[in-house]
Tab-separated table of C-alpha atoms in Angstrom:
chain	number	residue	atom	x	y	z
A	1	UNK	CA	11.577	9.101	10.449
A	2	UNK	CA	12.432	5.530	9.522
A	3	UNK	CA	13.157	4.812	5.890
A	4	UNK	CA	14.562	1.300	5.735
A	5	UNK	CA	11.654	-0.566	4.106
A	6	UNK	CA	10.636	2.136	1.640
A	7	UNK	CA	14.254	3.089	0.926
A	8	UNK	CA	15.214	-0.447	-0.005
A	9	UNK	CA	12.265	-0.804	-2.334
A	10	UNK	CA	12.761	2.511	-4.096
A	11	UNK	CA	16.330	1.546	-4.969
A	12	UNK	CA	15.581	-2.036	-5.998
A	13	UNK	CA	14.552	-2.111	-9.689
A	14	UNK	CA	12.327	-5.131	-9.061
A	15	UNK	CA	10.121	-3.120	-6.701
A	16	UNK	CA	10.444	0.372	-8.131
A	17	UNK	CA	7.104	2.131	-7.921
A	18	UNK	CA	5.694	-0.024	-5.115
A	19	UNK	CA	5.379	0.828	-1.420
A	20	UNK	CA	5.557	-2.376	0.603
A	21	UNK	CA	3.974	-2.083	4.004
A	22	UNK	CA	3.818	-0.079	7.187
A	23	UNK	CA	6.056	-2.112	9.491
A	24	UNK	CA	8.068	0.961	10.469
A	25	UNK	CA	5.615	3.684	9.496
A	26	UNK	CA	2.422	3.198	11.492
A	27	UNK	CA	2.480	6.709	12.950
A	28	UNK	CA	3.540	8.545	9.798
A	29	UNK	CA	2.072	6.278	7.107
A	30	UNK	CA	0.319	9.007	5.117
A	31	UNK	CA	3.349	11.294	5.243
A	32	UNK	CA	5.539	8.471	3.936
A	33	UNK	CA	3.053	7.670	1.155
A	34	UNK	CA	2.878	11.325	0.095
A	35	UNK	CA	6.682	11.452	-0.071
A	36	UNK	CA	6.794	8.171	-1.977
A	37	UNK	CA	4.330	9.464	-4.582
A	38	UNK	CA	6.753	12.308	-5.332
A	39	UNK	CA	9.411	9.706	-6.165
A	40	UNK	CA	7.171	7.793	-8.571
A	41	UNK	CA	5.373	5.211	-6.431
A	42	UNK	CA	2.105	4.143	-8.107
A	43	UNK	CA	1.012	1.102	-6.042
A	44	UNK	CA	0.692	0.070	-2.413
A	45	UNK	CA	1.542	-3.629	-2.129
A	46	UNK	CA	-0.192	-6.087	0.253
A	47	UNK	CA	-2.423	-3.457	1.803
A	48	UNK	CA	-4.125	-4.353	5.079
A	49	UNK	CA	-4.832	-0.890	6.446
A	50	UNK	CA	-7.951	0.973	7.453
A	51	UNK	CA	-10.751	2.441	5.338
A	52	UNK	CA	-9.325	5.883	6.064
A	53	UNK	CA	-5.862	4.871	4.862
A	54	UNK	CA	-7.370	3.295	1.738
A	55	UNK	CA	-9.294	6.501	1.000
A	56	UNK	CA	-6.127	8.586	1.437
A	57	UNK	CA	-4.201	6.271	-0.898
A	58	UNK	CA	-6.959	6.522	-3.511
A	59	UNK	CA	-6.994	10.319	-3.134
A	60	UNK	CA	-3.303	10.221	-4.112
A	61	UNK	CA	-4.298	8.375	-7.332
A	62	UNK	CA	-2.534	5.165	-6.290
A	63	UNK	CA	-3.488	1.537	-6.834
A	64	UNK	CA	-4.019	-0.779	-3.866
A	65	UNK	CA	-2.812	-4.382	-3.984
A	66	UNK	CA	-4.412	-7.018	-1.789
A	67	UNK	CA	-3.693	-10.699	-1.187
A	68	UNK	CA	-4.748	-13.385	1.283
A	69	UNK	CA	-2.927	-11.608	4.094
A	70	UNK	CA	-5.031	-8.522	3.360
A	71	UNK	CA	-8.246	-10.385	4.192
A	72	UNK	CA	-7.678	-11.824	7.658
A	73	UNK	CA	-10.215	-9.844	9.664
A	74	UNK	CA	-13.764	-8.564	9.302
A	75	UNK	CA	-12.347	-5.014	9.325
A	76	UNK	CA	-10.052	-5.949	6.403
A	77	UNK	CA	-13.058	-7.219	4.441
A	78	UNK	CA	-14.988	-4.016	5.132
A	79	UNK	CA	-12.000	-1.970	3.969
A	80	UNK	CA	-11.791	-4.054	0.790
A	81	UNK	CA	-15.438	-3.259	0.024
A	82	UNK	CA	-14.620	0.452	0.192
A	83	UNK	CA	-11.902	0.285	-2.495
A	84	UNK	CA	-13.147	1.083	-6.024
A	85	UNK	CA	-12.527	-1.844	-8.371
A	86	UNK	CA	-10.601	0.369	-10.806
A	87	UNK	CA	-8.015	1.028	-8.041
A	88	UNK	CA	-7.797	-2.589	-6.835
A	89	UNK	CA	-5.020	-5.023	-7.767
A	90	UNK	CA	-5.305	-8.694	-6.788
A	91	UNK	CA	-1.928	-10.166	-5.846
A	92	UNK	CA	-0.881	-13.811	-5.876
A	93	UNK	CA	2.295	-15.631	-5.006
A	94	UNK	CA	3.749	-18.325	-7.235
A	95	UNK	CA	5.952	-20.893	-5.514
């Protein structure tokens, strides 16, 4: 079980309550999300997963954040269509 990305974010006050990506959790993504929910996570940031992952996140009563990187493929667009608008958060970056 790898915890580096989620561990850093759960201890950083700037990102508290946000799960940021699956770089090290592809195989155990849902297990990690379920554990994160127990610690207070409410949002999944920069989501670019599957429809099934989106449905599982919604079932956990979480919000899903998307940005331009979330919309790179046709599959990403189809997944976006499956997310209820009341669970969707649009993310932007200010430089």
